């Protein structure tokens, strides 16, 4: 059953608690916390503009960072209130708590169309514990609940799940925000019966992170293209040498099972035929985690099936990029999750950028529906300046993966049905 959305509400004069994802990257400069990237705030503007226009009394709740139940000043949402006010050209009030008398008073003072942002909900341990008494205190603030925080919907926390259950139980509506609605449409409905050919590109670091997604997509996809370090676990499973590449030898069995399932179902499962390789060299420098920095020296293209012992695979090679691009150009639906190589280093970004360009061409020239499943692929597309040229980019990381695995997300399950 489709979920109720913010478009189905009649919220004039009602108190609407909106869970948003304002977990934005911040940096301290001259004793002030500055927002480095406001994408997540911008993503909530359509829902907020709709609610303002409908005369709702809007109460925003969100988390920032991991304050672990402490009032950590560097994780205050106060700078977000300022930024949101600028972006909306509309005043945004802020209260330095998220429950209690002071907050209840601030909510009682709200007029139709006004907005109040509550302080970081994770200043309380009860949030992540989904404590019923804490959820009850949040629920006391509102008549209606809206969840627009897809990126947090895989967590059953008080502000994402508990509060919705309480509001629903007393007869209140719990609706998806416009952003959440888009996520459910593209990662959910659109992939239920995708237009064919349906081509999936999976990359990134680990097979273990994505094996459930692979397993589920093997039921739907015509072709699966594999890149990133996860390709080396598949290569190892096929008996090739992978040198010093990042690999999960203990996952060779699941890689083999996926290859077997693809064969049985007639899914074309494509692995790289060439790669960019480099020599890892340990340095005396330490990274933030106190581990030695590894530099990658002497990059070259390796067109042999095996990788020499002293080198590691860092990107797909040009022949693979060409094959993947050609396959993508025949697709009608594309789902992409995970970079093809260590794209953060410009020397090893070519494979990821070629794939990004092919996804954009398939979308713009052939009318393919292209869905980017969150995380680093979104970063890569934005880095290539192509972010606005695909059909949809998910705002979730872990939430997108769990949703693609077919898991029920607690924050979605708690919403009312139409
Ligand atoms: P994920 O979060 O699983 O999508 O993984 C993204 C990370 O995988 C990025 O930080 C990439 O640098 C990394 N990655 C992709 N390909 C490789 C590779 N061949 N070797 C090491 N890391 C890789």
Short mmCIF file of C-alpha atoms and ligand atoms in Angstrom, two decimals:
data_model
loop_
_atom_site.label_atom_id
_atom_site.label_comp_id
_atom_site.label_asym_id
_atom_site.label_seq_id
_atom_site.Cartn_x
_atom_site.Cartn_y
_atom_site.Cartn_z
CA UNK A 1 0.00 0.00 0.00
CA UNK A 2 1.38 3.45 -0.82
CA UNK A 3 2.14 5.71 2.09
CA UNK A 4 0.31 8.91 2.92
CA UNK A 5 2.30 11.92 1.76
CA UNK A 6 2.47 15.52 2.80
CA UNK A 7 0.33 16.33 -0.28
CA UNK A 8 -2.57 14.37 1.25
CA UNK A 9 -2.68 16.49 4.44
CA UNK A 10 -4.78 19.48 5.37
CA UNK A 11 -2.49 20.93 8.02
CA UNK A 12 -3.72 24.55 8.35
CA UNK A 13 -3.39 25.62 11.97
CA UNK A 14 -2.10 22.16 12.98
CA UNK A 15 1.20 21.47 14.70
CA UNK A 16 3.27 19.35 12.30
CA UNK A 17 6.42 17.65 13.58
CA UNK A 18 8.76 17.15 10.61
CA UNK A 19 11.76 14.81 10.96
CA UNK A 20 14.46 16.08 8.61
CA UNK A 21 18.01 14.98 7.84
CA UNK A 22 20.18 17.95 8.80
CA UNK A 23 23.26 15.87 9.55
CA UNK A 24 25.40 18.30 7.56
CA UNK A 25 29.21 18.46 7.45
CA UNK A 26 30.46 21.33 9.65
CA UNK A 27 33.82 22.87 10.37
CA UNK A 28 35.03 25.18 13.13
CA UNK A 29 36.45 28.52 11.98
CA UNK A 30 37.35 31.31 14.43
CA UNK A 31 35.33 29.65 17.16
CA UNK A 32 32.21 29.36 14.96
CA UNK A 33 30.70 26.26 13.42
CA UNK A 34 30.24 26.71 9.67
CA UNK A 35 28.23 24.47 7.36
CA UNK A 36 30.42 23.05 4.57
CA UNK A 37 27.68 21.60 2.42
CA UNK A 38 23.99 22.56 2.70
CA UNK A 39 22.67 19.95 0.23
CA UNK A 40 20.68 18.15 2.92
CA UNK A 41 19.06 21.39 4.07
CA UNK A 42 18.21 22.37 0.48
CA UNK A 43 16.66 18.93 -0.08
CA UNK A 44 13.96 19.67 2.53
CA UNK A 45 12.88 23.04 1.06
CA UNK A 46 10.06 21.68 -1.19
CA UNK A 47 8.33 19.98 1.76
CA UNK A 48 8.77 23.04 3.98
CA UNK A 49 7.51 25.45 1.30
CA UNK A 50 4.44 23.27 0.81
CA UNK A 51 3.71 23.20 4.54
CA UNK A 52 4.28 26.96 4.92
CA UNK A 53 1.88 27.59 2.02
CA UNK A 54 -0.72 25.38 3.68
CA UNK A 55 -0.48 27.32 6.95
CA UNK A 56 0.98 24.51 9.06
CA UNK A 57 2.77 25.26 12.33
CA UNK A 58 6.06 23.55 11.59
CA UNK A 59 8.32 21.96 14.19
CA UNK A 60 11.55 20.50 12.82
CA UNK A 61 13.47 17.74 14.54
CA UNK A 62 16.84 16.33 13.46
CA UNK A 63 20.13 14.91 14.68
CA UNK A 64 23.66 16.13 14.01
CA UNK A 65 26.73 13.94 14.50
CA UNK A 66 27.13 11.57 17.41
CA UNK A 67 26.97 13.58 20.65
CA UNK A 68 26.18 10.32 22.54
CA UNK A 69 23.62 11.83 24.87
CA UNK A 70 25.75 14.90 25.77
CA UNK A 71 25.08 18.58 25.00
CA UNK A 72 28.09 18.86 22.67
CA UNK A 73 28.13 22.55 21.53
CA UNK A 74 29.93 21.76 18.26
CA UNK A 75 26.93 19.58 17.31
CA UNK A 76 24.26 22.18 17.94
CA UNK A 77 21.68 22.68 15.19
CA UNK A 78 21.61 26.43 15.81
CA UNK A 79 23.76 27.27 12.70
CA UNK A 80 21.36 25.14 10.65
CA UNK A 81 18.42 27.33 11.76
CA UNK A 82 20.27 30.39 10.44
CA UNK A 83 21.13 28.70 7.13
CA UNK A 84 17.60 27.36 6.66
CA UNK A 85 16.16 30.84 7.27
CA UNK A 86 18.46 32.24 4.55
CA UNK A 87 17.59 29.49 2.07
CA UNK A 88 13.85 29.79 2.65
CA UNK A 89 13.84 33.60 2.96
CA UNK A 90 11.54 32.95 5.88
CA UNK A 91 12.25 33.28 9.61
CA UNK A 92 13.23 30.07 11.40
CA UNK A 93 13.06 30.13 15.20
CA UNK A 94 15.35 27.89 17.25
CA UNK A 95 14.94 26.43 20.73
CA UNK A 96 17.96 24.95 22.54
CA UNK A 97 16.19 21.74 23.58
CA UNK A 98 13.93 19.21 21.88
CA UNK A 99 11.55 18.24 24.73
CA UNK A 100 10.24 19.83 27.91
CA UNK A 101 8.40 22.93 29.04
CA UNK A 102 10.52 25.50 27.21
CA UNK A 103 9.96 23.64 23.93
CA UNK A 104 6.23 23.21 24.59
CA UNK A 105 5.96 26.97 25.21
CA UNK A 106 7.82 27.77 21.96
CA UNK A 107 5.48 25.43 20.07
CA UNK A 108 2.41 27.02 21.68
CA UNK A 109 3.62 30.44 20.44
CA UNK A 110 3.84 29.30 16.80
CA UNK A 111 1.47 30.94 14.33
CA UNK A 112 0.24 29.41 11.06
CA UNK A 113 3.13 29.12 8.56
CA UNK A 114 5.85 29.64 11.16
CA UNK A 115 8.84 27.33 11.68
CA UNK A 116 10.65 26.22 14.81
CA UNK A 117 13.80 24.06 14.72
CA UNK A 118 14.44 21.96 17.83
CA UNK A 119 17.94 21.28 19.20
CA UNK A 120 19.83 18.07 18.28
CA UNK A 121 17.62 15.17 19.30
CA UNK A 122 20.72 13.02 19.99
CA UNK A 123 21.62 15.21 22.96
CA UNK A 124 19.43 12.59 24.65
CA UNK A 125 20.45 8.92 24.73
CA UNK A 126 16.74 8.11 24.75
CA UNK A 127 16.57 9.07 21.05
CA UNK A 128 18.67 6.16 19.78
CA UNK A 129 17.23 3.85 22.44
CA UNK A 130 13.76 4.66 21.03
CA UNK A 131 12.65 5.25 24.61
CA UNK A 132 8.82 5.33 24.78
CA UNK A 133 8.68 8.09 27.44
CA UNK A 134 10.99 10.29 25.35
CA UNK A 135 8.98 9.59 22.18
CA UNK A 136 5.86 10.52 24.13
CA UNK A 137 7.40 13.91 25.00
CA UNK A 138 8.13 14.54 21.32
CA UNK A 139 4.63 13.40 20.36
CA UNK A 140 3.11 15.89 22.82
CA UNK A 141 4.43 18.68 20.57
CA UNK A 142 2.43 17.73 17.47
CA UNK A 143 -0.88 16.78 15.86
CA UNK A 144 0.64 15.45 12.63
CA UNK A 145 4.00 13.76 11.89
CA UNK A 146 5.93 14.06 8.63
CA UNK A 147 9.13 12.14 7.91
CA UNK A 148 11.38 13.63 5.24
CA UNK A 149 14.60 12.08 6.57
CA UNK A 150 15.09 9.06 4.31
CA UNK A 151 18.76 8.90 5.31
CA UNK A 152 17.73 8.10 8.91
CA UNK A 153 14.72 5.89 8.10
CA UNK A 154 16.63 2.61 8.55
CA UNK A 155 16.97 3.40 12.25
CA UNK A 156 14.15 2.73 14.71
CA UNK A 157 14.82 5.79 16.86
CA UNK A 158 12.37 7.89 18.87
CA UNK A 159 12.21 10.72 16.31
CA UNK A 160 12.03 8.40 13.29
CA UNK A 161 9.78 5.62 14.57
CA UNK A 162 8.60 5.83 18.19
CA UNK A 163 6.97 9.24 17.87
CA UNK A 164 5.13 8.25 14.68
CA UNK A 165 3.67 5.17 16.35
CA UNK A 166 2.35 7.29 19.24
CA UNK A 167 0.84 9.98 17.01
CA UNK A 168 -0.76 7.31 14.77
CA UNK A 169 -2.17 5.49 17.81
CA UNK A 170 -4.03 8.58 18.94
CA UNK A 171 -5.47 9.02 15.43
CA UNK A 172 -2.96 11.51 14.02
CA UNK A 173 -1.70 11.29 10.44
CA UNK A 174 1.91 10.25 9.74
CA UNK A 175 3.02 11.16 6.24
CA UNK A 176 6.07 10.98 3.98
CA UNK A 177 7.64 14.31 3.03
CA UNK A 178 8.23 15.10 -0.65
CA UNK A 179 11.85 13.95 -0.52
CA UNK A 180 10.91 10.70 1.21
CA UNK A 181 8.16 10.22 -1.39
CA UNK A 182 10.71 10.49 -4.22
CA UNK A 183 13.04 7.99 -2.51
CA UNK A 184 10.20 5.49 -2.14
CA UNK A 185 9.15 6.04 -5.76
CA UNK A 186 12.58 5.60 -7.34
CA UNK A 187 14.29 3.07 -5.06
CA UNK A 188 11.02 1.21 -4.47
CA UNK A 189 8.21 1.34 -7.07
CA UNK A 190 10.38 2.12 -10.09
CA UNK A 191 12.61 -0.91 -9.44
CA UNK A 192 9.67 -3.27 -8.78
CA UNK A 193 9.04 -3.63 -12.51
CA UNK A 194 11.79 -1.70 -14.25
CA UNK A 195 11.72 -1.01 -18.01
CA UNK A 196 14.10 -3.45 -19.68
CA UNK A 197 16.99 -3.81 -20.23
CA UNK A 198 17.67 -3.12 -16.55
CA UNK A 199 21.41 -2.64 -15.97
CA UNK A 200 22.88 -2.46 -12.47
CA UNK A 201 26.38 -1.13 -11.76
CA UNK A 202 27.86 -2.01 -8.40
CA UNK A 203 31.22 -0.92 -7.06
CA UNK A 204 32.81 0.29 -3.87
CA UNK A 205 34.96 -1.35 -1.28
CA UNK A 206 33.36 -4.57 -0.09
CA UNK A 207 31.29 -7.45 -1.39
CA UNK A 208 30.08 -8.06 2.16
CA UNK A 209 28.39 -4.61 2.25
CA UNK A 210 26.49 -5.24 -0.95
CA UNK A 211 25.96 -8.98 -1.26
CA UNK A 212 22.32 -8.73 -0.14
CA UNK A 213 21.70 -6.05 -2.73
CA UNK A 214 23.39 -8.19 -5.39
CA UNK A 215 21.30 -11.18 -4.37
CA UNK A 216 18.04 -9.23 -4.61
CA UNK A 217 18.95 -7.51 -7.87
CA UNK A 218 19.83 -10.85 -9.46
CA UNK A 219 16.04 -11.42 -9.41
CA UNK A 220 15.35 -8.31 -11.49
CA UNK A 221 18.38 -7.23 -13.50
CA UNK A 222 19.33 -8.20 -17.05
CA UNK A 223 22.96 -7.22 -16.53
CA UNK A 224 25.13 -6.53 -13.49
CA UNK A 225 28.40 -4.67 -14.00
CA UNK A 226 30.94 -4.98 -11.20
CA UNK A 227 33.73 -2.51 -10.40
CA UNK A 228 35.62 -1.17 -7.40
CA UNK A 229 37.55 -3.33 -4.96
CA UNK A 230 34.65 -5.78 -4.75
CA UNK A 231 35.57 -7.00 -8.23
CA UNK A 232 38.73 -8.60 -6.74
CA UNK A 233 36.77 -10.91 -4.48
CA UNK A 234 34.94 -12.15 -7.58
CA UNK A 235 38.23 -12.42 -9.48
CA UNK A 236 39.72 -14.44 -6.61
CA UNK A 237 36.64 -16.67 -6.66
CA UNK A 238 37.35 -17.33 -10.36
CA UNK A 239 40.92 -18.37 -9.53
CA UNK A 240 42.78 -15.27 -10.72
CA UNK A 241 45.66 -13.59 -8.86
CA UNK A 242 44.77 -10.21 -7.42
CA UNK A 243 48.14 -9.06 -6.03
CA UNK A 244 47.78 -6.66 -3.12
CA UNK A 245 44.27 -5.52 -4.09
CA UNK A 246 41.70 -4.87 -1.39
CA UNK A 247 39.86 -8.16 -1.13
CA UNK A 248 37.70 -10.26 1.21
CA UNK A 249 39.07 -13.83 0.91
CA UNK A 250 36.46 -15.06 3.42
CA UNK A 251 33.71 -13.93 1.02
CA UNK A 252 34.82 -16.03 -1.93
CA UNK A 253 31.99 -18.47 -1.25
CA UNK A 254 29.27 -15.85 -1.41
CA UNK A 255 30.89 -14.42 -4.54
CA UNK A 256 30.76 -17.87 -6.14
CA UNK A 257 27.14 -18.32 -5.08
CA UNK A 258 26.24 -15.00 -6.73
CA UNK A 259 28.05 -16.04 -9.94
CA UNK A 260 26.17 -19.35 -9.89
CA UNK A 261 22.80 -17.65 -9.33
CA UNK A 262 23.49 -15.23 -12.20
CA UNK A 263 24.22 -18.16 -14.52
CA UNK A 264 21.03 -19.99 -13.48
CA UNK A 265 18.85 -16.93 -13.97
CA UNK A 266 20.49 -15.89 -17.23
CA UNK A 267 21.72 -12.60 -15.81
CA UNK A 268 24.78 -11.22 -17.59
CA UNK A 269 27.30 -10.75 -14.74
CA UNK A 270 30.26 -8.72 -15.99
CA UNK A 271 33.65 -8.35 -14.31
CA UNK A 272 36.48 -6.02 -15.37
CA UNK A 273 38.83 -7.37 -18.05
CA UNK A 274 41.54 -4.78 -17.40
CA UNK A 275 42.43 -2.45 -14.55
CA UNK A 276 44.60 0.39 -13.42
CA UNK A 277 47.16 -0.97 -10.95
CA UNK A 278 49.68 0.76 -8.69
CA UNK A 279 52.34 -0.20 -6.14
CA UNK A 280 51.33 0.42 -2.53
CA UNK A 281 54.22 1.93 -0.50
CA UNK A 282 54.07 2.31 3.26
CA UNK A 283 55.25 5.77 4.46
CA UNK A 284 56.31 7.13 7.88
CA UNK A 285 53.30 9.48 7.91
CA UNK A 286 50.28 8.57 10.04
CA UNK A 287 46.65 9.15 9.06
CA UNK A 288 43.88 10.47 11.37
CA UNK A 289 43.38 6.98 12.77
CA UNK A 290 47.10 6.68 13.59
CA UNK A 291 47.74 4.14 10.83
CA UNK A 292 50.65 4.50 8.35
CA UNK A 293 49.71 6.34 5.16
CA UNK A 294 50.04 4.12 2.09
CA UNK A 295 51.05 5.91 -1.10
CA UNK A 296 50.24 4.44 -4.50
CA UNK A 297 53.18 4.64 -6.88
CA UNK A 298 53.76 3.98 -10.60
CA UNK A 299 50.17 3.60 -11.83
CA UNK A 300 49.79 1.69 -15.09
CA UNK A 301 47.16 -0.15 -17.08
CA UNK A 302 47.16 -3.92 -16.63
CA UNK A 303 45.42 -5.86 -19.38
CA UNK A 304 46.46 -9.28 -18.12
CA UNK A 305 43.91 -11.43 -16.24
CA UNK A 306 46.23 -11.62 -13.19
CA UNK A 307 47.65 -8.76 -11.10
CA UNK A 308 51.34 -9.07 -10.10
CA UNK A 309 52.13 -9.70 -6.42
CA UNK A 310 53.53 -6.21 -5.71
CA UNK A 311 50.62 -4.24 -7.22
CA UNK A 312 47.00 -3.56 -6.38
CA UNK A 313 43.98 -2.79 -8.53
CA UNK A 314 42.82 0.80 -8.06
CA UNK A 315 40.38 1.42 -10.94
CA UNK A 316 38.76 -0.36 -13.87
CA UNK A 317 40.83 -0.08 -17.06
CA UNK A 318 39.91 1.71 -20.32
CA UNK A 319 38.72 -1.45 -22.13
CA UNK A 320 36.36 -2.27 -19.23
CA UNK A 321 35.13 1.33 -19.08
CA UNK A 322 34.35 1.15 -22.82
CA UNK A 323 32.47 -2.17 -22.49
CA UNK A 324 30.48 -0.90 -19.49
CA UNK A 325 29.61 2.34 -21.31
CA UNK A 326 28.33 0.44 -24.36
CA UNK A 327 26.17 -1.82 -22.19
CA UNK A 328 24.82 1.21 -20.32
CA UNK A 329 23.86 2.89 -23.57
CA UNK A 330 21.47 0.02 -24.34
CA UNK A 331 19.75 0.26 -20.93
CA UNK A 332 16.26 1.54 -20.24
CA UNK A 333 16.67 1.45 -16.45
CA UNK A 334 19.97 1.95 -14.63
CA UNK A 335 20.79 1.59 -10.95
CA UNK A 336 24.27 2.59 -9.81
CA UNK A 337 25.81 2.18 -6.38
CA UNK A 338 29.52 2.44 -5.61
CA UNK A 339 32.54 3.89 -7.44
CA UNK A 340 34.61 1.88 -9.95
CA UNK A 341 37.91 2.76 -8.25
CA UNK A 342 39.60 4.97 -5.67
CA UNK A 343 37.94 7.99 -7.31
CA UNK A 344 39.00 10.37 -4.51
CA UNK A 345 42.47 10.26 -6.15
CA UNK A 346 42.21 11.94 -9.60
CA UNK A 347 44.67 9.37 -11.03
CA UNK A 348 42.14 6.61 -10.32
CA UNK A 349 38.86 8.43 -11.05
CA UNK A 350 38.71 7.84 -14.81
CA UNK A 351 36.72 4.58 -14.62
CA UNK A 352 34.11 6.09 -12.30
CA UNK A 353 33.83 9.24 -14.43
CA UNK A 354 33.46 7.22 -17.67
CA UNK A 355 30.62 5.26 -16.11
CA UNK A 356 29.06 8.51 -14.83
CA UNK A 357 29.20 9.96 -18.32
CA UNK A 358 27.63 6.84 -19.85
CA UNK A 359 24.82 6.91 -17.27
CA UNK A 360 24.16 10.56 -18.15
CA UNK A 361 24.23 9.85 -21.92
CA UNK A 362 21.81 6.94 -21.51
CA UNK A 363 19.50 9.24 -19.54
CA UNK A 364 19.71 12.33 -21.74
CA UNK A 365 19.95 10.72 -25.19
CA UNK A 366 18.05 7.45 -24.79
CA UNK A 367 15.50 8.37 -22.14
CA UNK A 368 16.74 5.74 -19.66
CA UNK A 369 15.61 6.08 -16.05
CA UNK A 370 18.83 6.42 -14.03
CA UNK A 371 18.81 5.98 -10.29
CA UNK A 372 21.89 6.60 -8.20
CA UNK A 373 21.70 4.62 -4.99
CA UNK A 374 23.35 7.09 -2.65
CA UNK A 375 26.76 7.37 -0.98
CA UNK A 376 29.98 7.73 -2.98
CA UNK A 377 28.40 7.43 -6.44
CA UNK A 378 26.47 10.62 -5.69
CA UNK A 379 29.74 12.29 -4.61
CA UNK A 380 31.42 11.11 -7.81
CA UNK A 381 28.63 12.41 -10.05
CA UNK A 382 28.69 15.78 -8.30
CA UNK A 383 32.49 15.88 -8.59
CA UNK A 384 32.11 15.32 -12.34
CA UNK A 385 29.52 18.14 -12.46
CA UNK A 386 26.85 15.70 -13.68
CA UNK A 387 24.64 15.53 -10.59
CA UNK A 388 21.63 17.21 -12.17
CA UNK A 389 21.72 15.10 -15.34
CA UNK A 390 20.45 11.79 -13.97
CA UNK A 391 16.87 10.90 -13.11
CA UNK A 392 17.29 10.55 -9.34
CA UNK A 393 20.08 10.60 -6.76
CA UNK A 394 19.24 9.06 -3.42
CA UNK A 395 20.05 11.06 -0.29
CA UNK A 396 20.51 7.91 1.78
CA UNK A 397 23.65 5.87 2.34
CA UNK A 398 22.93 2.93 4.64
CA UNK A 399 19.18 3.53 4.26
CA UNK A 400 19.38 3.24 0.46
CA UNK A 401 21.30 -0.03 0.66
CA UNK A 402 18.87 -1.54 3.17
CA UNK A 403 15.90 -0.44 1.07
CA UNK A 404 17.46 -1.93 -2.07
CA UNK A 405 18.01 -5.16 -0.14
CA UNK A 406 14.23 -5.26 0.29
CA UNK A 407 14.33 -4.63 4.02
CA UNK A 408 11.45 -2.84 5.70
CA UNK A 409 12.75 0.52 6.98
CA UNK A 410 11.29 1.26 10.43
CA UNK A 411 10.87 4.98 9.62
CA UNK A 412 8.85 4.10 6.52
CA UNK A 413 6.84 1.28 8.10
CA UNK A 414 5.62 3.68 10.82
CA UNK A 415 3.96 6.02 8.28
CA UNK A 416 0.21 5.87 7.66
CA UNK A 417 -1.14 4.17 4.58
CA UNK A 418 -3.18 6.15 2.04
P1 LIG B 1 31.45 1.94 -0.72
O1 LIG B 1 31.17 2.83 0.46
O2 LIG B 1 31.37 0.50 -0.44
O3 LIG B 1 30.62 2.36 -1.93
O4 LIG B 1 32.97 2.17 -1.08
C1 LIG B 1 33.47 3.40 -1.52
C2 LIG B 1 34.95 3.37 -1.36
O5 LIG B 1 35.50 2.30 -2.09
C3 LIG B 1 35.61 4.64 -1.88
O6 LIG B 1 36.18 5.32 -0.81
C4 LIG B 1 36.67 4.12 -2.85
O7 LIG B 1 37.92 4.76 -2.72
C5 LIG B 1 36.80 2.66 -2.45
N1 LIG B 1 37.30 1.85 -3.57
C6 LIG B 1 36.78 1.71 -4.78
N2 LIG B 1 37.56 0.93 -5.55
C7 LIG B 1 38.62 0.57 -4.79
C8 LIG B 1 39.78 -0.22 -5.02
N3 LIG B 1 39.99 -0.80 -6.19
N4 LIG B 1 40.65 -0.37 -3.99
C9 LIG B 1 40.43 0.22 -2.80
N5 LIG B 1 39.36 0.97 -2.53
C10 LIG B 1 38.46 1.15 -3.51
#
